Coordinates of C-alpha atoms and ligand atoms in Angstrom, one line a residue:
Chain Y
M246 CA -14.0 -38.5 9.9
N247 CA -14.2 -38.7 6.1
L248 CA -13.2 -35.6 4.3
T249 CA -12.9 -34.3 0.7
L250 CA -9.8 -32.1 0.2
K251 CA -9.4 -29.7 -2.6
I252 CA -5.7 -29.1 -2.8
W253 CA -3.8 -26.8 -5.1
R254 CA -1.3 -28.8 -7.1
Q255 CA 1.4 -27.1 -9.2
K256 CA 4.5 -28.8 -10.5
N257 CA 6.8 -25.8 -10.4
A258 CA 6.8 -22.0 -10.6
N259 CA 6.0 -22.0 -14.3
D260 CA 3.2 -24.6 -14.2
K261 CA -0.3 -23.3 -14.3
G262 CA -1.5 -25.5 -11.5
G263 CA -5.1 -26.2 -10.3
L264 CA -7.2 -27.7 -7.6
V265 CA -7.2 -31.5 -7.3
D266 CA -9.8 -33.5 -5.2
Y267 CA -8.6 -36.1 -2.7
K268 CA -10.7 -38.3 -0.4
V269 CA -9.3 -39.0 3.0
T270 CA -10.9 -41.5 5.3
D271 CA -10.7 -42.4 9.0
V272 CA -9.2 -39.1 10.0
S273 CA -8.9 -38.8 13.8
P274 CA -10.2 -35.5 15.3
D275 CA -7.1 -35.5 17.5
M276 CA -4.8 -35.4 14.5
S277 CA -3.1 -32.1 13.7
F278 CA -3.9 -30.7 10.2
L279 CA -0.3 -31.4 9.0
E280 CA -0.5 -35.0 10.3
M281 CA -3.7 -35.5 8.3
L282 CA -1.7 -34.3 5.2
D283 CA 1.2 -36.7 6.2
V284 CA -1.3 -39.5 6.1
L285 CA -2.6 -38.4 2.7
N286 CA 1.0 -38.2 1.4
E287 CA 1.9 -41.7 2.7
D288 CA -1.1 -42.9 0.8
L289 CA -0.1 -41.1 -2.4
I290 CA 3.5 -42.4 -2.1
N291 CA 2.1 -46.0 -1.7
K292 CA 0.1 -45.4 -4.9
N293 CA 3.2 -44.2 -6.6
E294 CA 1.8 -40.7 -6.9
E295 CA 3.6 -37.4 -6.2
P296 CA 3.1 -36.3 -2.6
V297 CA 1.7 -32.9 -1.8
A298 CA 4.5 -30.4 -1.1
F299 CA 3.9 -28.2 1.9
D300 CA 6.1 -26.2 4.3
H301 CA 6.7 -27.0 8.0
D302 CA 9.5 -27.3 10.4
C303 CA 9.0 -27.0 14.2
R304 CA 5.4 -28.1 14.3
E305 CA 4.9 -26.3 17.5
G306 CA 4.0 -22.8 16.4
I307 CA 7.3 -21.0 16.8
C308 CA 9.2 -21.2 13.6
G309 CA 6.8 -19.6 11.2
M310 CA 7.5 -22.1 8.4
C311 CA 4.1 -23.7 8.0
S312 CA 1.5 -21.8 5.9
L313 CA -1.6 -22.8 4.0
Y314 CA -4.9 -21.0 3.2
I315 CA -7.5 -23.4 4.6
N316 CA -11.1 -22.9 3.8
G317 CA -10.6 -19.3 2.9
E318 CA -8.4 -18.3 5.9
A319 CA -4.7 -18.2 6.6
H320 CA -3.7 -21.0 9.1
G321 CA -7.3 -22.2 8.9
P322 CA -10.5 -21.3 10.9
D323 CA -9.0 -21.3 14.5
R324 CA -7.6 -18.1 16.1
G325 CA -4.1 -17.4 17.4
I326 CA -2.5 -20.5 16.0
T327 CA -0.4 -21.6 13.1
T328 CA -1.4 -24.4 10.7
C329 CA 0.8 -26.9 12.6
Q330 CA -1.3 -26.2 15.7
L331 CA -4.6 -26.6 13.9
H332 CA -6.5 -29.8 14.9
M333 CA -8.9 -31.8 12.9
R334 CA -11.6 -31.4 15.6
M335 CA -12.2 -28.0 14.0
F336 CA -13.8 -29.8 11.1
K337 CA -16.8 -32.1 10.8
D338 CA -17.2 -35.5 9.2
G339 CA -18.1 -35.0 5.5
D340 CA -16.6 -31.5 5.2
T341 CA -14.9 -30.3 2.0
I342 CA -11.7 -28.5 2.8
Y343 CA -10.0 -26.1 0.4
I344 CA -6.2 -26.0 0.8
E345 CA -4.4 -23.3 -1.1
P346 CA -1.0 -21.7 -1.0
F347 CA -0.6 -18.2 0.5
R348 CA -1.3 -16.0 -2.4
A349 CA 0.6 -12.8 -3.2
A350 CA 2.6 -11.7 -6.2
A351 CA 5.5 -11.2 -3.8
F352 CA 5.2 -14.9 -2.6
P353 CA 5.5 -16.9 -5.8
V354 CA 4.6 -20.6 -5.7
I355 CA 7.6 -22.9 -5.7
K356 CA 5.6 -26.1 -5.8
D357 CA 2.1 -27.1 -4.7
L358 CA 1.5 -25.4 -1.4
V359 CA 5.1 -24.1 -0.9
V360 CA 5.7 -20.4 -1.6
D361 CA 8.8 -18.4 -1.6
R362 CA 8.7 -15.9 1.3
S363 CA 12.3 -14.7 0.9
A364 CA 10.8 -11.2 0.2
F365 CA 10.5 -11.0 4.0
D366 CA 14.2 -11.8 4.4
R367 CA 15.1 -9.0 2.1
I368 CA 13.0 -6.6 4.0
Q369 CA 14.7 -7.7 7.2
H370 CA 18.1 -7.2 5.6
A371 CA 17.1 -3.7 4.6
G372 CA 16.9 -2.5 8.2
G373 CA 15.8 -5.2 10.7
F374 CA 19.0 -4.9 12.8
I375 CA 20.7 -2.7 15.4
S376 CA 24.3 -1.7 15.8
V377 CA 26.1 -3.0 18.9
N378 CA 29.7 -2.4 19.9
T379 CA 31.4 -5.8 20.0
S380 CA 35.0 -4.7 20.4
G381 CA 35.3 -5.9 24.0
N382 CA 33.3 -3.2 25.8
T383 CA 29.8 -4.4 24.8
I384 CA 27.1 -2.9 27.1
D385 CA 24.9 -5.6 28.6
A386 CA 21.4 -5.0 27.4
N387 CA 20.1 -5.3 30.9
A388 CA 22.3 -2.4 32.0
I389 CA 20.1 0.0 29.9
P390 CA 16.9 0.8 31.7
V391 CA 13.8 0.4 29.6
N392 CA 10.3 1.6 30.5
K393 CA 8.2 -1.4 31.3
H394 CA 5.3 -0.3 29.1
D395 CA 7.7 0.0 26.1
A396 CA 9.5 -3.2 26.9
D397 CA 6.2 -5.1 26.8
K398 CA 5.1 -3.6 23.6
A399 CA 8.5 -4.3 22.0
F400 CA 8.3 -7.8 23.2
D401 CA 4.8 -8.3 21.8
A402 CA 6.0 -7.0 18.4
A403 CA 9.0 -9.3 18.5
T404 CA 6.8 -12.3 18.8
C405 CA 6.1 -12.1 15.0
I406 CA 7.4 -15.3 13.5
G407 CA 7.4 -14.0 9.9
C408 CA 4.9 -16.6 8.6
G409 CA 3.2 -14.3 6.1
A410 CA -0.4 -15.0 7.1
C411 CA -0.9 -11.2 7.3
V412 CA 0.0 -10.9 3.6
A413 CA -2.1 -13.9 2.6
S414 CA -5.2 -12.7 4.5
C415 CA -5.0 -9.1 3.2
K416 CA -7.1 -8.3 0.3
N417 CA -4.3 -6.0 -0.9
S418 CA -1.5 -8.5 -0.1
S419 CA 0.0 -5.9 2.1
A420 CA 3.0 -6.8 4.3
M421 CA 2.4 -3.8 6.6
L422 CA 1.7 -5.9 9.8
F423 CA 4.9 -7.9 9.4
V424 CA 7.1 -4.8 8.6
S425 CA 5.4 -2.8 11.3
A426 CA 6.2 -5.5 13.9
K427 CA 9.8 -5.5 12.8
V428 CA 10.0 -1.7 12.9
S429 CA 8.2 -1.5 16.2
Q430 CA 10.3 -4.0 18.1
F431 CA 13.3 -1.7 17.6
A432 CA 11.6 1.7 17.5
L433 CA 10.4 1.1 21.1
L434 CA 13.8 0.3 22.6
P435 CA 16.8 2.6 23.2
Q436 CA 19.0 0.2 21.2
G437 CA 16.9 0.8 18.2
K438 CA 17.1 4.5 18.1
I439 CA 20.5 4.8 16.3
E440 CA 19.2 3.5 13.0
A441 CA 15.5 4.5 13.6
T442 CA 15.3 6.9 10.6
D443 CA 17.1 4.8 8.0
R444 CA 15.4 1.6 9.3
V445 CA 11.8 2.6 8.6
L446 CA 12.6 4.3 5.3
N447 CA 14.7 1.3 4.0
M448 CA 12.4 -1.4 5.1
V449 CA 9.3 0.3 3.7
K450 CA 11.2 1.0 0.4
Q451 CA 12.1 -2.7 0.2
M452 CA 8.5 -3.7 1.0
D453 CA 7.3 -1.6 -1.9
E454 CA 9.9 -2.9 -4.2
E455 CA 8.9 -6.5 -3.5
G456 CA 5.5 -5.7 -4.9
F457 CA 3.3 -6.0 -1.7
G458 CA 0.1 -4.0 -1.8
N459 CA -1.0 -1.0 0.2
C460 CA -2.7 -1.3 3.6
T461 CA -6.3 -0.1 3.6
N462 CA -6.9 -0.9 7.3
T463 CA -9.3 -3.7 6.9
G464 CA -7.8 -5.4 9.9
A465 CA -7.8 -8.9 8.4
C466 CA -4.1 -9.4 9.2
E467 CA -4.6 -8.7 12.9
V468 CA -7.4 -11.3 13.2
E469 CA -5.5 -14.0 11.3
C470 CA -2.1 -13.4 12.8
P471 CA -1.1 -16.4 14.9
K472 CA 0.8 -14.2 17.3
G473 CA -1.9 -11.5 17.7
I474 CA 0.4 -8.7 16.4
S475 CA -1.7 -5.5 16.8
L476 CA -2.6 -2.9 14.2
E477 CA -1.1 -0.4 16.7
N478 CA 2.2 -1.4 15.2
I479 CA 1.1 -0.3 11.8
A480 CA 0.0 3.1 13.2
R481 CA 3.4 3.3 14.9
M482 CA 5.2 2.5 11.7
N483 CA 3.2 5.2 9.9
R484 CA 4.3 7.7 12.5
E485 CA 7.9 6.6 12.3
Y486 CA 7.8 6.8 8.6
L487 CA 6.4 10.3 8.6
K488 CA 8.9 11.4 11.1
A489 CA 11.8 9.9 9.1
S490 CA 10.5 11.4 5.8
L491 CA 10.4 14.9 7.3
K492 CA 13.9 14.5 8.6
G493 CA 15.5 12.9 5.6
Chain F
M1457 CA 10.1 14.7 2.2
S1458 CA 10.8 14.3 -1.5
G1459 CA 8.8 11.6 -3.4
I1460 CA 6.6 10.8 -0.5
L1461 CA 3.8 10.0 -2.9
N1462 CA 6.0 7.3 -4.4
S1463 CA 5.8 5.3 -1.2
S1464 CA 2.9 3.1 0.0
I1465 CA 2.7 4.9 3.3
G1466 CA 3.0 8.3 1.7
R1467 CA 0.1 7.6 -0.6
K1468 CA -1.9 6.2 2.3
F1469 CA -1.2 9.4 4.3
A1470 CA -2.2 11.6 1.4
M1471 CA -5.4 9.6 1.0
A1472 CA -6.2 10.1 4.7
L1473 CA -5.5 13.8 4.6
S1474 CA -7.9 14.3 1.6
A1475 CA -10.5 12.2 3.4
F1476 CA -10.2 14.4 6.6
F1477 CA -10.7 17.4 4.5
L1478 CA -13.8 15.9 2.8
M1479 CA -15.3 14.9 6.2
I1480 CA -14.9 18.4 7.5
F1481 CA -16.4 19.9 4.3
L1482 CA -19.3 17.4 4.7
L1483 CA -20.1 18.9 8.2
Q1484 CA -20.1 22.4 6.8
H1485 CA -22.4 21.4 3.9
F1486 CA -24.7 19.6 6.3
A1487 CA -24.9 22.6 8.6
I1488 CA -26.0 24.9 5.7
N1489 CA -28.5 22.3 4.4
S1490 CA -30.0 22.0 7.8
L1491 CA -30.8 25.7 7.8
S1492 CA -33.2 25.1 4.9
V1493 CA -35.4 23.0 7.1
F1494 CA -35.7 25.6 9.8
S1495 CA -35.6 28.9 8.0
A1496 CA -35.9 29.6 4.2
D1497 CA -34.6 33.2 4.8
A1498 CA -31.5 32.1 6.7
F1499 CA -30.8 29.4 4.1
N1500 CA -31.1 32.1 1.4
E1501 CA -28.8 34.5 3.2
V1502 CA -26.1 32.0 3.7
S1503 CA -26.4 30.5 0.2
H1504 CA -26.0 34.0 -1.3
F1505 CA -23.0 34.7 0.8
M1506 CA -21.4 31.4 -0.1
G1507 CA -22.2 31.8 -3.7
T1508 CA -20.8 35.3 -4.1
N1509 CA -18.0 35.6 -1.6
W1510 CA -14.7 35.6 -3.5
L1511 CA -12.7 33.8 -0.9
I1512 CA -15.2 30.9 -1.0
Q1513 CA -15.7 30.9 -4.7
F1514 CA -12.2 31.4 -5.9
V1515 CA -10.1 29.9 -3.1
M1516 CA -12.1 27.4 -1.1
Q1517 CA -14.1 26.0 -4.0
P1518 CA -11.0 25.1 -6.1
I1519 CA -9.4 23.6 -3.0
L1520 CA -12.5 21.4 -2.5
M1521 CA -12.5 20.4 -6.2
F1522 CA -8.9 19.4 -5.9
G1523 CA -9.6 17.5 -2.7
V1524 CA -12.4 15.5 -4.2
V1525 CA -10.6 14.7 -7.5
F1526 CA -7.4 13.8 -5.6
H1527 CA -9.3 11.5 -3.3
F1528 CA -11.0 9.5 -5.9
V1529 CA -8.1 9.4 -8.3
M1530 CA -5.8 8.2 -5.5
G1531 CA -8.5 5.7 -4.5
F1532 CA -8.5 4.2 -8.0
V1533 CA -4.7 4.2 -8.2
L1534 CA -4.4 2.4 -4.8
E1535 CA -7.1 -0.1 -5.9
I1536 CA -5.3 -0.9 -9.2
R1537 CA -1.9 -1.3 -7.4
N1538 CA -3.5 -3.5 -4.7
R1539 CA -5.1 -5.8 -7.3
K1540 CA -1.8 -6.2 -9.0
A1541 CA -0.2 -7.4 -5.8
R1542 CA -2.1 -10.7 -6.1
H1543 CA -2.0 -12.4 -9.5
I1544 CA -4.1 -15.5 -8.7
S1545 CA -7.1 -15.1 -6.4
Y1546 CA -8.2 -17.7 -3.9
A1547 CA -10.7 -20.4 -5.0
K1548 CA -12.2 -20.0 -1.5
N1549 CA -11.8 -16.8 0.5
N1550 CA -13.6 -16.2 3.7
G1551 CA -13.3 -12.4 4.0
A1552 CA -16.2 -12.1 6.4
A1553 CA -14.2 -14.1 9.0
N1554 CA -11.7 -11.3 9.6
S1555 CA -13.0 -8.0 8.2
T1556 CA -16.1 -5.9 7.6
W1557 CA -17.9 -5.7 4.3
M1558 CA -17.4 -1.9 4.3
S1559 CA -13.7 -2.2 4.6
R1560 CA -13.4 -4.7 1.7
N1561 CA -15.6 -2.6 -0.6
M1562 CA -14.4 0.9 -0.3
I1563 CA -13.9 1.2 -4.0
Y1564 CA -17.5 0.2 -4.7
S1565 CA -19.0 2.5 -2.1
G1566 CA -16.7 5.2 -3.4
L1567 CA -17.7 4.5 -7.0
F1568 CA -21.3 5.0 -6.1
I1569 CA -20.5 8.2 -4.3
L1570 CA -18.7 9.4 -7.4
I1571 CA -21.8 8.7 -9.6
F1572 CA -23.9 10.6 -7.1
L1573 CA -21.4 13.5 -7.1
I1574 CA -21.6 13.8 -10.9
I1575 CA -25.4 13.9 -10.7
H1576 CA -25.2 16.4 -7.8
F1577 CA -22.9 18.6 -9.9
L1578 CA -25.3 18.5 -12.8
D1579 CA -28.2 19.3 -10.5
F1580 CA -26.8 22.2 -8.5
W1581 CA -23.3 23.3 -9.5
F1582 CA -23.6 23.6 -13.3
P1583 CA -26.9 25.6 -13.1
E1584 CA -25.2 27.9 -10.5
I1585 CA -22.2 28.5 -12.7
N1586 CA -24.5 29.1 -15.7
T1587 CA -26.6 31.7 -13.9
K1588 CA -23.7 33.5 -12.2
Y1589 CA -20.8 33.4 -14.6
I1590 CA -22.3 32.7 -18.1
Q1591 CA -25.6 34.7 -17.9
G1592 CA -23.9 37.1 -15.5
D1593 CA -26.7 37.3 -13.0
M1594 CA -25.0 37.7 -9.6
S1595 CA -28.1 39.1 -7.9
G1596 CA -29.2 35.7 -6.5
L1597 CA -32.8 36.9 -7.0
L1598 CA -35.8 35.1 -8.5
A1599 CA -36.7 35.9 -12.2
D1600 CA -39.5 38.2 -11.0
G1601 CA -37.1 39.9 -8.6
E1602 CA -39.2 38.9 -5.6
G1603 CA -36.7 37.6 -3.1
Y1604 CA -33.8 35.1 -3.3
R1605 CA -34.0 32.1 -5.6
Y1606 CA -31.9 29.5 -3.6
F1607 CA -34.7 28.1 -1.4
E1608 CA -37.2 27.9 -4.3
E1609 CA -34.7 26.1 -6.5
L1610 CA -33.9 23.7 -3.7
Q1611 CA -37.5 22.7 -3.2
H1612 CA -38.1 22.4 -6.9
K1613 CA -35.1 20.0 -7.2
F1614 CA -36.5 17.6 -4.7
E1615 CA -39.9 17.3 -6.4
P1616 CA -39.2 14.2 -8.6
V1617 CA -39.3 10.9 -6.7
W1618 CA -36.4 9.5 -8.7
R1619 CA -34.0 12.2 -7.6
V1620 CA -35.0 11.9 -4.0
A1621 CA -34.5 8.1 -4.2
L1622 CA -31.2 8.5 -5.9
Y1623 CA -30.0 10.9 -3.2
C1624 CA -31.1 8.5 -0.5
V1625 CA -29.2 5.6 -2.0
G1626 CA -26.2 7.9 -2.6
F1627 CA -26.1 8.8 1.1
V1628 CA -26.5 5.1 2.2
F1629 CA -23.3 4.4 0.2
L1630 CA -21.6 7.4 1.8
A1631 CA -22.6 6.0 5.3
L1632 CA -21.1 2.6 4.3
H1633 CA -17.9 4.4 3.1
L1634 CA -17.6 6.4 6.3
L1635 CA -18.3 3.4 8.6
H1636 CA -14.9 2.1 7.6
G1637 CA -13.3 5.3 6.4
F1638 CA -13.7 7.6 9.4
N1639 CA -11.6 5.4 11.8
S1640 CA -9.4 4.1 9.0
A1641 CA -8.2 7.7 8.3
F1642 CA -7.0 8.0 11.9
Q1643 CA -5.1 4.8 11.7
S1644 CA -3.5 5.9 8.4
V1645 CA -2.1 9.0 10.0
G1646 CA -0.7 6.9 12.8
A1647 CA -3.3 7.8 15.5
N1648 CA -4.0 4.6 17.3
N1649 CA -3.9 5.1 21.1
K1650 CA -6.0 5.2 24.2
Y1651 CA -8.6 7.4 22.5
T1652 CA -9.1 5.0 19.6
K1653 CA -11.9 3.0 21.3
G1654 CA -13.9 6.1 22.1
L1655 CA -13.3 7.5 18.6
K1656 CA -14.7 4.4 17.1
G1657 CA -18.1 5.1 18.6
F1658 CA -17.9 8.7 17.5
G1659 CA -16.9 7.6 14.0
K1660 CA -19.9 5.3 13.8
A1661 CA -22.2 8.1 15.0
Y1662 CA -20.8 10.5 12.4
A1663 CA -21.0 7.9 9.6
I1664 CA -24.6 7.2 10.2
L1665 CA -26.1 10.5 11.5
I1666 CA -24.6 12.9 9.0
P1667 CA -25.8 10.9 5.9
L1668 CA -29.1 10.2 7.6
G1669 CA -29.4 14.0 8.2
F1670 CA -28.9 14.7 4.5
I1671 CA -31.6 12.1 3.7
V1672 CA -34.1 13.6 6.1
I1673 CA -33.5 17.0 4.6
A1674 CA -34.2 15.7 1.1
L1675 CA -37.4 14.0 2.3
V1676 CA -38.6 17.1 4.2
H1677 CA -38.3 19.1 1.0
H1678 CA -39.9 16.4 -1.1
F1679 CA -43.0 16.1 1.1
N1680 CA -43.3 19.8 2.1
H1681 CA -43.4 21.2 -1.3
Ligands
LIG308 C1 -15.7 10.7 -5.0 C2 -15.9 9.4 -4.9 C3 -15.0 8.6 -3.9 C4 -14.2 7.5 -4.2 C5 -14.1 6.9 -5.6 C6 -13.6 7.1 -3.0 C7 -12.8 6.0 -2.9 C8 -12.1 5.6 -1.7 C9 -11.3 4.5 -1.6 C10 -11.0 3.5 -2.7 C11 -10.8 4.5 -0.3 C12 -9.9 3.4 0.3 C13 -8.5 3.7 0.1 C14 -7.7 3.5 1.3 O1 -8.2 3.2 2.4 O2 -6.4 3.5 1.2 C15 -11.3 5.6 0.3 C16 -11.1 6.0 1.7 C17 -11.8 6.9 2.4 N1 -12.7 7.8 1.9 FE1 -13.4 7.9 0.0 N2 -14.0 7.9 -2.0 C18 -14.9 8.9 -2.5 C19 -15.5 9.9 -1.8 C20 -15.4 10.1 -0.4 C21 -16.1 11.1 0.3 C22 -17.1 12.1 -0.3 C23 -15.7 11.0 1.6 C24 -16.1 11.8 2.8 C25 -17.0 12.8 2.9 C26 -14.8 9.9 1.7 C27 -14.1 9.6 2.8 C28 -13.2 8.6 2.9 C29 -12.4 8.2 4.1 C30 -12.6 8.8 5.5 C31 -11.5 7.2 3.7 C32 -10.5 6.5 4.6 C33 -9.2 7.1 4.4 C34 -8.1 6.2 5.0 O3 -8.3 5.0 5.3 O4 -7.0 6.8 5.2 N3 -14.6 9.4 0.5 N4 -12.1 6.3 -0.5
LIG309 S1 2.6 -10.2 11.7 FE1 1.6 -12.2 12.4 S2 0.8 -13.0 10.4 FE2 2.3 -11.4 9.8 S3 4.3 -12.5 9.6 FE3 4.2 -11.8 11.7 S4 3.3 -13.6 12.9 FE4 2.8 -14.0 10.7
LIG310 S1 5.8 -25.5 11.6 FE1 6.9 -24.1 12.8 S2 5.2 -22.7 13.2 FE2 4.2 -24.2 12.2

């Protein structure tokens, strides 16, 4: 396949940046999207040009490090996958592909397609933890019975890999799907009850301080999320938040 | 509870509550308008009652005004904040791949409803206030004293084609607004459960049938005059 890529290039956080056209030839449909970019980068290095910076780590859909807004969608046109799992067979010979960084005021560009998602870490620090007695008499988690239905829902919520596709896809740059997954995975389990009130208040407060937008329930996040995190989690977070506000 | 309007979820919650209130009011407004199609007398009676009852005039009406103003002001506030949350927009964005047009354009359907509401106020509310509280005529009677004025006034208003057309367009935008808004409001207050699927169907029916009903009523009076 021969393709035209329109890639966002930006030297650093202060550079204005812009789209640059690249032609890539002989792309195999079996390549992953990131391999295709690797080939482009090899080419650029051979020509003594600056390679395109993009995030990646595990390349098997579990770490949440890869990103990219490909042809107008986070993680590209396929469903239920991250960019590292996207294959070139999703595209046709002669296609033009737009490749942009995840956009949000709270995710500033570091370089080219690499954005700073540490806002998510700070939200986690604000409440994404539980208290466990570690002084020698730790209770084994398996010793505490958990309703199967709740355990399943908590597990589903816990599959969020913190990639930020929800923020990137949202017209409001809202982080509610991510935060609600993190709130839900604990809210549904007995171990999470101790800090339940503070957790939701503090995580939402941090989310607001980071400058994410406000959810208007468009549902774009749920569709684009590589892990299929459900909007039910946002509803649960709204309930938890209301409960906590009335208490505190 | 303090400062709940300073948080994103709190604002969202308040937005949904005002929307619920408006959707209930809309039903009541629709019920009274429907009377005008079936019985001019019944419509007159109810209109006179609504227009002169102190509870409705001085308690319910101010609450309604507050609800409408709160809803659209909060709508604008949220829109501005949400725009600020992304400094650089995408060169290519495929919104249709993951969300409905209605959900992405609530501010535009809302804006059109606001324009409609302003005209609606100029058409009905201001003349009412003028007759009752400025000219002091609380009788609700026609100038010649022969029966109530409400039905006559209503029919008269729907004579010009431009006004009927404007009303129809206004209600199409209301339908678009509610096609997303009805179920969105439930999600906002945290109601997403086994009833959500069924409620979606009900929401669609409400969003289409109620505005359509208003349109039919306007057309009936236009053509029956
Ligand atoms: C007066 C002009 C209006 C404007 C400018 C307006 C604006 C908006 C905006 C921007 C939203 C989206 C905000 C969000 O989802 O967070 C919204 C939501 C909504 N609006 Fe309106 N609106 C207006 C009138 C109405 C009317 C008359 C009704 C109903 C009869 C209505 C029902 C709703 C509903 C049900 C929602 C969803 C609430 C939610 O998601 O929690 N709106 N409106
Ligand atoms: S909710 Fe989904 S899209 Fe958002 S950060 Fe988690 S895995 Fe990524
Ligand atoms: S690189 Fe780890 S999820 Fe894509």
